[in-house]
């Protein structure tokens, strides 16, 4: 890229800025779709899951995914809608948004200094290397690792992340050395800042390895191979209340290390290359996204395979194998959520930097009343959003429970297996609820930046974005890990693979029923509210970026009359 020199950069640099804005507009629509996929899909699957578990496993004491349960089809369909389509669109949105933020910030930072076009092409080079690295990593999954026992599943999946991270570090070092000039200059909110090629390498690397740390911490707190989840399972001895208490405490504690990892990556990358460095750190965290998506999809696929095996009446040995795969998949899905949330924090901060640059905000002063009220309101929004989504799941699950109970009580021969349940009605309940209930939270996210920017101006909107980012990341990590821990605590008891697990009782025992109740409480946390929050902070940031010139020119209407 360095051979381009000055040729054509007078045209290319503004073009990159325009391309970045076009990407931002496109991402606005993409993230909106991701929001609907996450929220709507989460409501769909968790309404069916909660209804199937509470009536089937707790009240009727029948196995999970038993064909006599009317809600099992809706449950299996929902796994694909929420966990595959939702997570895929979520991570793709983060990936494209980090590229968009890097392009916009680079065009603003580089124009008028030395017209170095390579800084703007660098994000595309990092993305390209990430695709190649993930393709190479699949060779290790298919050709070099042989899994002989259930206990080897999780380590094999974790090795994919480690290998892809190590290879990506080498690839980024190579392109930083070959493609970038030794030094170039950018703007840091009006002040010139010299950046080296190895400095940008460290920005990408710190985000890359911070993502791996977040993934491993998430795995520690959600895998039933470690003490946190085993302690949650042990708390089920005294009932569902202590299970809920231990699970909430686990979720709150699991926030600590990921937040420190995000904080360190923000400080290092900003110190090296200002907002452009943060955008590159976000891109680095997502550069191994293909591998992350693959191991995230592992859980829903295994879960559906177990459901098909149960409904087809296959051997219990097959169900045991799919349950082992599903337990590992729950942990890898939690790792994927950790990556998505951590990257959302960096992406949102990079988009925030692009927004304040486009809006002409020189300093975001938290002591200013306009900014401070924005911070307070912005920190409240994730709680409001979570309340909406959780109540939506609860309302839909209530209808599902009533329908499943009705069918068990009114259809003769259903429990005996001589009659078939009405699956279509349960699918209709989930479908109607997901379409109807996702409108209010979606409207909250879409309308907040427009209302705040128009009525109160860019300073207050800056506070709202910062407040939503700070509180949203904490709630999202806590909710996702709490739900994942409750789910795997239940599976730990059901599998009975250790002396401690067997001492907690078989399926159908009081201890197991307490674990099922914890799992159903955690379902909307880990699959609806938690993962949707990262889309909330990203969508608000990218929407603010798109409308930044309008808000800067015409915003603050209300303050003009106060």
XYZ file of C-alpha atoms in Angstrom:
562
model
C 0.000 0.000 0.000
C 2.921 2.381 0.655
C 3.715 2.541 -3.088
C 0.581 4.635 -3.624
C 2.446 7.617 -2.199
C 0.705 10.890 -2.911
C -0.907 9.677 -6.149
C -4.619 10.131 -6.020
C -4.853 10.553 -2.259
C -6.424 13.991 -2.565
C -9.436 12.165 -3.987
C -9.112 8.835 -2.191
C -9.061 10.182 1.368
C -12.396 12.042 1.118
C -13.779 9.009 -0.705
C -12.822 6.796 2.263
C -14.658 9.163 4.564
C -17.744 8.946 2.329
C -17.406 5.143 2.152
C -17.220 5.034 5.935
C -20.441 7.028 6.247
C -22.137 4.840 3.634
C -21.030 1.826 5.672
C -22.458 3.506 8.773
C -25.846 3.954 7.090
C -25.759 0.327 5.927
C -24.815 -0.798 9.432
C -27.750 1.111 10.845
C -30.050 -1.194 8.900
C -27.941 -4.305 9.585
C -27.835 -3.708 13.334
C -31.556 -2.966 13.310
C -32.069 -6.398 11.781
C -29.717 -7.880 14.373
C -31.755 -6.247 17.132
C -34.950 -7.784 15.811
C -33.210 -11.143 15.380
C -31.823 -11.069 18.898
C -34.902 -9.706 20.652
C -37.534 -11.412 18.517
C -35.582 -14.663 18.318
C -34.862 -14.576 22.044
C -38.528 -14.089 22.893
C -39.493 -16.856 20.463
C -37.134 -19.515 21.776
C -37.254 -18.680 25.480
C -41.046 -18.575 25.635
C -41.088 -22.117 24.256
C -38.123 -23.256 26.359
C -39.569 -21.976 29.637
C -43.002 -23.409 28.871
C -41.582 -26.788 27.886
C -39.327 -27.048 30.951
C -41.728 -25.832 33.648
C -44.618 -28.052 32.607
C -42.783 -31.002 31.080
C -39.782 -31.458 33.364
C -41.025 -29.985 36.649
C -44.774 -30.733 36.667
C -45.072 -33.831 34.459
C -41.589 -35.252 35.115
C -40.987 -36.216 31.471
C -37.606 -35.921 29.698
C -36.454 -32.811 27.892
C -37.602 -32.676 24.238
C -40.071 -35.508 24.860
C -42.406 -35.727 21.809
C -45.407 -35.674 24.150
C -44.536 -32.070 25.087
C -46.386 -29.646 22.767
C -43.715 -26.927 23.060
C -40.663 -28.893 21.900
C -40.978 -28.015 18.194
C -41.180 -24.293 18.974
C -38.184 -24.683 21.313
C -36.013 -26.316 18.653
C -37.028 -23.819 15.972
C -36.281 -20.944 18.337
C -32.717 -22.137 18.926
C -31.975 -21.436 15.283
C -33.766 -18.088 15.218
C -32.153 -16.634 18.337
C -28.763 -18.311 18.616
C -27.837 -18.770 14.966
C -29.498 -15.911 13.083
C -29.368 -13.507 16.028
C -25.743 -14.125 16.998
C -24.628 -14.195 13.365
C -26.177 -10.833 12.570
C -24.917 -9.431 15.880
C -21.272 -10.369 15.327
C -21.404 -9.447 11.656
C -22.758 -6.054 12.641
C -19.927 -5.549 15.147
C -17.367 -6.607 12.564
C -18.608 -4.251 9.895
C -19.127 -1.415 12.389
C -15.555 -1.608 13.654
C -14.370 -1.328 10.037
C -16.800 1.560 9.487
C -15.587 3.360 12.634
C -11.946 2.890 11.637
C -12.616 4.262 8.146
C -14.522 7.287 9.416
C -12.020 8.119 12.166
C -9.058 7.585 9.831
C -10.535 9.872 7.177
C -11.136 12.592 9.757
C -7.729 12.067 11.394
C -5.583 11.771 8.267
C -7.044 14.461 6.031
C -4.877 17.575 5.887
C -1.806 16.052 7.578
C 0.238 13.875 5.237
C -2.563 12.354 3.134
C -1.471 8.832 4.014
C -4.028 6.508 2.479
C -2.542 3.341 3.974
C -3.991 4.076 7.426
C -7.459 3.791 5.919
C -6.696 0.590 4.039
C -5.189 -1.010 7.156
C -8.592 -2.089 8.624
C -9.434 -3.882 5.374
C -6.078 -5.659 5.423
C -6.680 -6.806 9.024
C -10.101 -8.148 8.040
C -8.629 -9.998 5.071
C -5.921 -11.633 7.185
C -8.597 -12.668 9.703
C -10.503 -14.577 7.019
C -7.360 -16.437 5.941
C -6.395 -17.245 9.536
C -9.823 -18.672 10.354
C -9.699 -20.848 7.232
C -6.327 -22.205 8.360
C -7.692 -22.798 11.863
C -10.390 -25.099 10.502
C -7.638 -27.483 9.403
C -6.742 -28.036 13.047
C -10.382 -28.748 13.863
C -10.852 -31.289 11.092
C -7.449 -32.869 10.573
C -5.299 -32.600 13.712
C -7.583 -33.034 16.745
C -9.212 -36.351 17.555
C -11.809 -36.327 20.349
C -12.121 -39.627 22.184
C -14.093 -38.617 25.274
C -16.752 -36.074 26.225
C -14.302 -34.311 28.526
C -12.128 -33.459 25.497
C -14.837 -31.497 23.641
C -14.444 -28.163 25.407
C -10.608 -28.175 25.338
C -10.669 -28.928 21.602
C -12.983 -25.988 20.964
C -10.860 -23.694 23.123
C -7.772 -24.696 21.149
C -9.425 -23.275 18.052
C -9.585 -19.858 19.703
C -5.983 -20.043 20.917
C -4.656 -21.146 17.531
C -6.610 -18.505 15.611
C -5.457 -15.787 18.044
C -1.795 -16.821 17.768
C -1.921 -17.023 13.957
C -3.749 -13.699 13.765
C -1.065 -12.024 15.880
C 1.608 -13.194 13.438
C -0.475 -12.128 10.425
C -1.124 -8.636 11.811
C 2.594 -8.204 12.564
C 3.450 -9.087 8.961
C 0.965 -6.695 7.344
C 1.908 -3.916 9.790
C 5.534 -4.291 8.744
C 4.914 -4.613 4.998
C 1.912 -2.391 4.327
C 2.297 0.564 6.682
C 4.924 3.311 6.621
C 7.277 3.447 9.600
C 5.535 6.581 10.886
C 2.579 8.765 9.994
C 0.602 11.530 11.664
C -3.020 11.698 12.736
C -5.243 14.193 14.514
C -6.098 13.553 18.165
C -9.090 15.897 18.652
C -7.247 18.704 16.886
C -3.720 17.935 18.097
C -1.182 16.159 15.892
C -0.051 12.721 17.028
C 2.728 10.587 15.539
C 1.901 6.895 15.143
C 4.238 4.075 14.106
C 3.370 0.912 12.245
C 4.260 -1.198 15.292
C 2.044 1.053 17.402
C -0.944 0.125 15.261
C 0.094 -3.517 15.532
C -0.103 -3.269 19.321
C -3.554 -1.650 19.062
C -4.856 -4.645 17.088
C -2.983 -7.164 19.252
C -4.259 -5.772 22.553
C -7.850 -6.047 21.341
C -7.198 -9.532 19.981
C -5.777 -10.888 23.229
C -8.290 -9.002 25.388
C -11.000 -10.889 23.503
C -9.302 -14.194 24.273
C -9.085 -13.279 27.968
C -12.777 -12.377 28.028
C -13.575 -15.681 26.332
C -11.588 -17.729 28.842
C -13.027 -15.889 31.845
C -16.512 -16.459 30.455
C -15.700 -20.135 29.999
C -14.468 -20.406 33.595
C -17.669 -18.944 35.000
C -20.094 -20.877 32.777
C -18.495 -24.310 32.320
C -19.544 -27.108 34.670
C -15.951 -28.334 34.659
C -14.979 -25.579 37.122
C -15.938 -24.724 40.691
C -18.201 -21.660 40.108
C -20.881 -23.662 38.272
C -20.409 -26.654 40.565
C -21.009 -24.377 43.561
C -24.220 -23.151 41.916
C -25.291 -26.766 41.385
C -24.454 -27.609 45.002
C -26.624 -24.702 46.190
C -29.646 -26.484 44.700
C -29.592 -28.831 47.707
C -31.555 -26.255 49.685
C -33.930 -25.209 46.922
C -34.376 -22.771 44.076
C -33.892 -19.639 46.223
C -30.272 -20.392 47.108
C -29.649 -21.443 43.512
C -30.839 -18.026 42.332
C -28.719 -16.232 44.962
C -25.538 -18.113 43.997
C -26.184 -17.611 40.286
C -26.672 -13.864 40.608
C -23.511 -13.566 42.711
C -21.578 -15.529 40.078
C -22.801 -13.228 37.313
C -21.837 -10.071 39.182
C -18.393 -11.437 39.999
C -17.770 -12.543 36.414
C -17.858 -8.899 35.268
C -14.602 -7.941 37.031
C -11.861 -9.376 34.810
C -13.579 -8.679 31.441
C -14.045 -5.028 32.409
C -10.373 -4.741 33.381
C -9.410 -6.360 30.059
C -11.586 -3.888 28.140
C -10.228 -0.975 30.193
C -6.598 -1.945 29.536
C -7.232 -2.365 25.807
C -8.946 1.053 25.671
C -6.108 2.786 27.548
C -3.317 1.188 25.513
C -4.945 1.650 22.120
C -6.049 5.228 22.826
C -2.595 6.161 24.139
C -1.011 4.857 20.936
C -3.402 6.046 18.230
C -6.347 7.862 19.851
C -9.834 6.863 18.596
C -8.352 5.226 15.515
C -6.435 2.883 17.845
C -9.635 1.950 19.689
C -11.353 1.171 16.379
C -8.427 -1.074 15.445
C -8.544 -2.795 18.863
C -12.227 -3.548 18.268
C -11.416 -4.909 14.834
C -8.637 -7.021 16.353
C -11.029 -8.513 18.906
C -13.376 -9.483 16.077
C -10.741 -10.539 13.559
C -11.205 -14.222 14.501
C -14.975 -13.881 14.248
C -15.376 -16.804 11.823
C -13.916 -19.199 14.400
C -16.009 -17.626 17.143
C -19.198 -17.998 15.114
C -18.404 -21.633 14.370
C -17.996 -22.595 18.031
C -21.012 -20.475 18.977
C -23.221 -22.368 16.526
C -21.963 -25.628 18.038
C -24.367 -25.351 20.991
C -27.686 -24.824 19.156
C -26.819 -27.501 16.599
C -26.042 -30.023 19.354
C -29.187 -29.019 21.252
C -31.357 -29.586 18.184
C -29.629 -32.897 17.503
C -30.513 -34.021 21.024
C -34.104 -32.899 20.507
C -34.385 -34.884 17.287
C -32.869 -37.949 18.972
C -35.349 -37.731 21.850
C -38.365 -37.178 19.626
C -37.324 -40.025 17.338
C -37.065 -42.413 20.285
C -33.390 -43.197 19.742
C -31.195 -44.934 22.294
C -30.462 -43.157 25.564
C -26.752 -43.463 24.731
C -27.243 -41.129 21.764
C -29.012 -38.628 24.001
C -26.147 -38.799 26.502
C -23.702 -37.959 23.735
C -25.760 -35.048 22.436
C -26.155 -33.761 26.010
C -22.369 -33.803 26.400
C -22.052 -31.876 23.145
C -24.792 -29.476 24.244
C -23.110 -28.794 27.607
C -19.887 -27.942 25.790
C -21.914 -25.887 23.320
C -23.508 -23.893 26.137
C -20.053 -22.867 27.296
C -18.828 -22.005 23.801
C -22.035 -20.034 23.199
C -21.280 -18.081 26.376
C -17.754 -17.465 25.054
C -19.276 -16.138 21.834
C -21.540 -13.816 23.827
C -18.486 -12.608 25.772
C -16.699 -11.778 22.517
C -19.791 -10.000 21.193
C -20.235 -7.897 24.336
C -16.540 -7.015 24.695
C -16.242 -6.048 21.056
C -19.481 -4.055 21.287
C -17.902 -1.930 24.019
C -14.876 -1.115 21.857
C -16.938 -0.654 18.688
C -19.372 1.664 20.455
C -16.511 3.707 21.874
C -14.938 3.988 18.412
C -18.280 5.014 16.914
C -18.662 7.466 19.785
C -15.317 9.004 18.785
C -16.455 9.227 15.174
C -19.726 10.821 16.307
C -18.126 13.564 18.425
C -15.675 14.256 15.585
C -18.435 14.608 12.983
C -20.628 16.586 15.368
C -17.806 19.000 16.173
C -17.796 18.250 19.929
C -14.335 19.172 21.215
C -14.713 18.075 24.849
C -17.355 15.936 26.605
C -17.433 17.632 30.018
C -19.189 15.428 32.592
C -19.545 18.449 34.911
C -21.754 20.157 32.344
C -25.461 19.790 33.249
C -26.329 18.931 29.651
C -23.831 16.055 29.589
C -24.524 14.836 33.108
C -28.268 14.441 32.622
C -27.419 12.502 29.466
C -25.143 10.196 31.472
C -27.860 9.504 34.039
C -30.516 8.790 31.419
C -28.137 6.759 29.252
C -27.138 4.547 32.202
C -30.825 3.907 32.854
C -31.674 2.801 29.300
C -30.176 -0.731 29.512
C -32.309 -1.400 32.621
C -35.417 -0.151 30.837
C -34.581 -2.230 27.775
C -33.886 -5.354 29.884
C -37.164 -4.898 31.756
C -39.046 -4.778 28.455
C -37.414 -7.880 26.995
C -37.663 -9.954 30.182
C -41.317 -9.065 30.669
C -41.950 -9.976 27.038
C -40.423 -13.414 27.589
C -42.419 -13.800 30.796
C -45.708 -12.866 29.120
C -45.112 -15.204 26.190
C -43.949 -18.000 28.518
C -47.112 -17.585 30.605
C -49.253 -18.186 27.514
C -47.063 -21.136 26.570
C -47.334 -22.731 30.021
C -51.121 -22.360 29.985
C -51.332 -23.931 26.515
C -49.072 -26.861 27.398
C -51.022 -27.491 30.606
C -54.288 -27.307 28.675
C -53.163 -29.915 26.193
C -51.911 -32.300 28.880
C -55.210 -31.945 30.755
C -57.619 -32.095 27.802
C -56.075 -34.392 25.175
C -56.801 -38.020 26.113
C -53.839 -40.368 25.830
C -51.228 -37.593 25.519
C -49.246 -38.628 28.591
C -49.533 -42.284 27.593
C -48.092 -41.539 24.147
C -51.151 -42.751 22.242
C -52.168 -39.252 21.067
C -50.166 -36.475 19.412
C -49.964 -32.943 20.846
C -50.894 -29.818 18.931
C -47.440 -28.437 18.090
C -48.783 -25.752 15.727
C -50.557 -23.789 18.467
C -47.352 -23.503 20.510
C -45.399 -22.398 17.436
C -48.065 -19.755 16.782
C -47.810 -18.460 20.375
C -44.038 -18.024 20.060
C -44.287 -16.465 16.598
C -46.984 -13.959 17.537
C -45.236 -13.021 20.769
C -41.847 -12.505 19.104
C -43.274 -10.210 16.409
C -45.469 -8.194 18.765
C -43.237 -7.957 21.815
C -40.060 -6.836 20.055
C -41.641 -3.556 18.893
C -41.419 -1.565 22.190
C -37.726 -2.329 22.933
C -36.856 -1.744 19.291
C -38.637 1.607 19.350
C -36.785 2.568 22.537
C -33.420 1.988 20.879
C -34.299 3.594 17.556
C -36.070 6.689 18.866
C -33.838 7.645 21.813
C -30.926 9.124 19.768
C -33.345 10.946 17.451
C -35.324 12.499 20.313
C -32.311 13.381 22.466
C -30.243 14.736 19.561
C -33.084 16.848 18.189
C -34.444 18.214 21.455
C -31.330 18.412 23.629
C -28.393 18.549 21.206
C -25.122 16.722 20.661
C -23.701 17.342 24.148
C -26.586 15.615 25.907
C -26.580 12.861 23.290
C -22.861 12.331 23.979
C -23.721 11.769 27.634
C -26.520 9.350 26.758
C -24.211 7.269 24.557
C -21.486 7.174 27.236
C -23.923 6.231 30.004
C -25.574 3.478 27.968
C -22.150 2.073 27.048
C -20.878 1.944 30.633
C -23.936 0.354 32.228
C -24.956 -1.773 29.237
C -21.670 -3.683 29.079
C -21.808 -4.541 32.794
C -25.408 -5.745 32.688
C -24.863 -7.729 29.482
C -21.849 -9.663 30.814
C -23.531 -10.362 34.141
C -26.832 -11.488 32.614
C -25.225 -13.742 30.004
C -22.897 -15.462 32.477
C -25.582 -15.889 35.131
C -27.915 -17.579 32.666
C -25.136 -19.761 31.271
C -24.095 -20.873 34.755
C -27.659 -21.829 35.717
C -28.068 -23.807 32.495
C -24.851 -25.774 32.954
C -25.537 -26.321 36.666
C -28.714 -28.111 35.601
C -26.813 -30.153 33.022
C -24.128 -30.957 35.604
C -26.769 -32.553 37.840
C -28.479 -34.342 34.940
C -25.251 -35.831 33.561
C -24.065 -37.210 36.933
C -20.515 -37.689 35.659
C -18.873 -37.226 39.080
C -19.482 -38.419 42.616
C -20.503 -34.891 43.624
C -22.985 -34.603 40.737
C -24.522 -37.987 41.563
C -24.919 -36.967 45.209
C -27.179 -34.110 44.117
C -29.783 -36.566 42.930
C -31.123 -37.947 39.625
C -33.477 -36.237 37.215
C -36.789 -35.474 38.884
C -35.314 -35.001 42.360
C -35.971 -31.845 44.375
C -32.405 -30.702 43.747
C -32.836 -31.173 39.989
C -36.172 -29.310 40.011
C -34.491 -26.378 41.789
C -31.820 -26.377 39.076
C -34.499 -26.396 36.355
C -36.171 -23.367 37.946
C -32.826 -21.538 37.967
C -32.301 -22.482 34.323
C -35.706 -21.123 33.306
C -35.012 -17.846 35.143
C -31.669 -17.607 33.335
C -33.106 -18.320 29.891
C -34.258 -14.735 29.148
C -31.083 -13.372 30.758
C -28.603 -15.314 28.636
C -30.526 -15.536 25.366
C -32.660 -12.390 25.219
C -31.779 -9.463 27.498
C -28.024 -9.980 27.864
C -27.031 -10.475 24.204
C -29.474 -7.802 23.024
C -27.824 -5.102 25.122
C -24.683 -5.029 22.985
C -26.887 -4.290 19.985
C -28.555 -1.499 21.973
C -25.294 0.362 22.595
C -24.031 -0.237 19.044
C -27.255 0.783 17.323
C -27.574 3.978 19.337
C -23.961 4.882 18.520
C -24.178 4.184 14.780
C -27.523 5.967 14.476
C -26.041 9.002 16.233
C -23.080 8.910 13.841
C -25.352 8.897 10.789
C -27.384 11.880 12.024
C -24.461 13.765 13.637
C -24.404 16.693 11.122
C -28.159 17.181 11.489
C -27.948 17.169 15.298
C -24.972 19.575 15.243
C -26.839 22.037 13.002
C -30.438 21.807 14.157
C -30.291 19.954 17.487
C -30.924 21.340 20.954
C -34.294 22.805 20.099
C -35.569 22.525 23.668
C -32.557 24.199 25.281
C -33.018 27.227 23.027
C -36.251 28.021 24.863
C -35.008 27.322 28.403
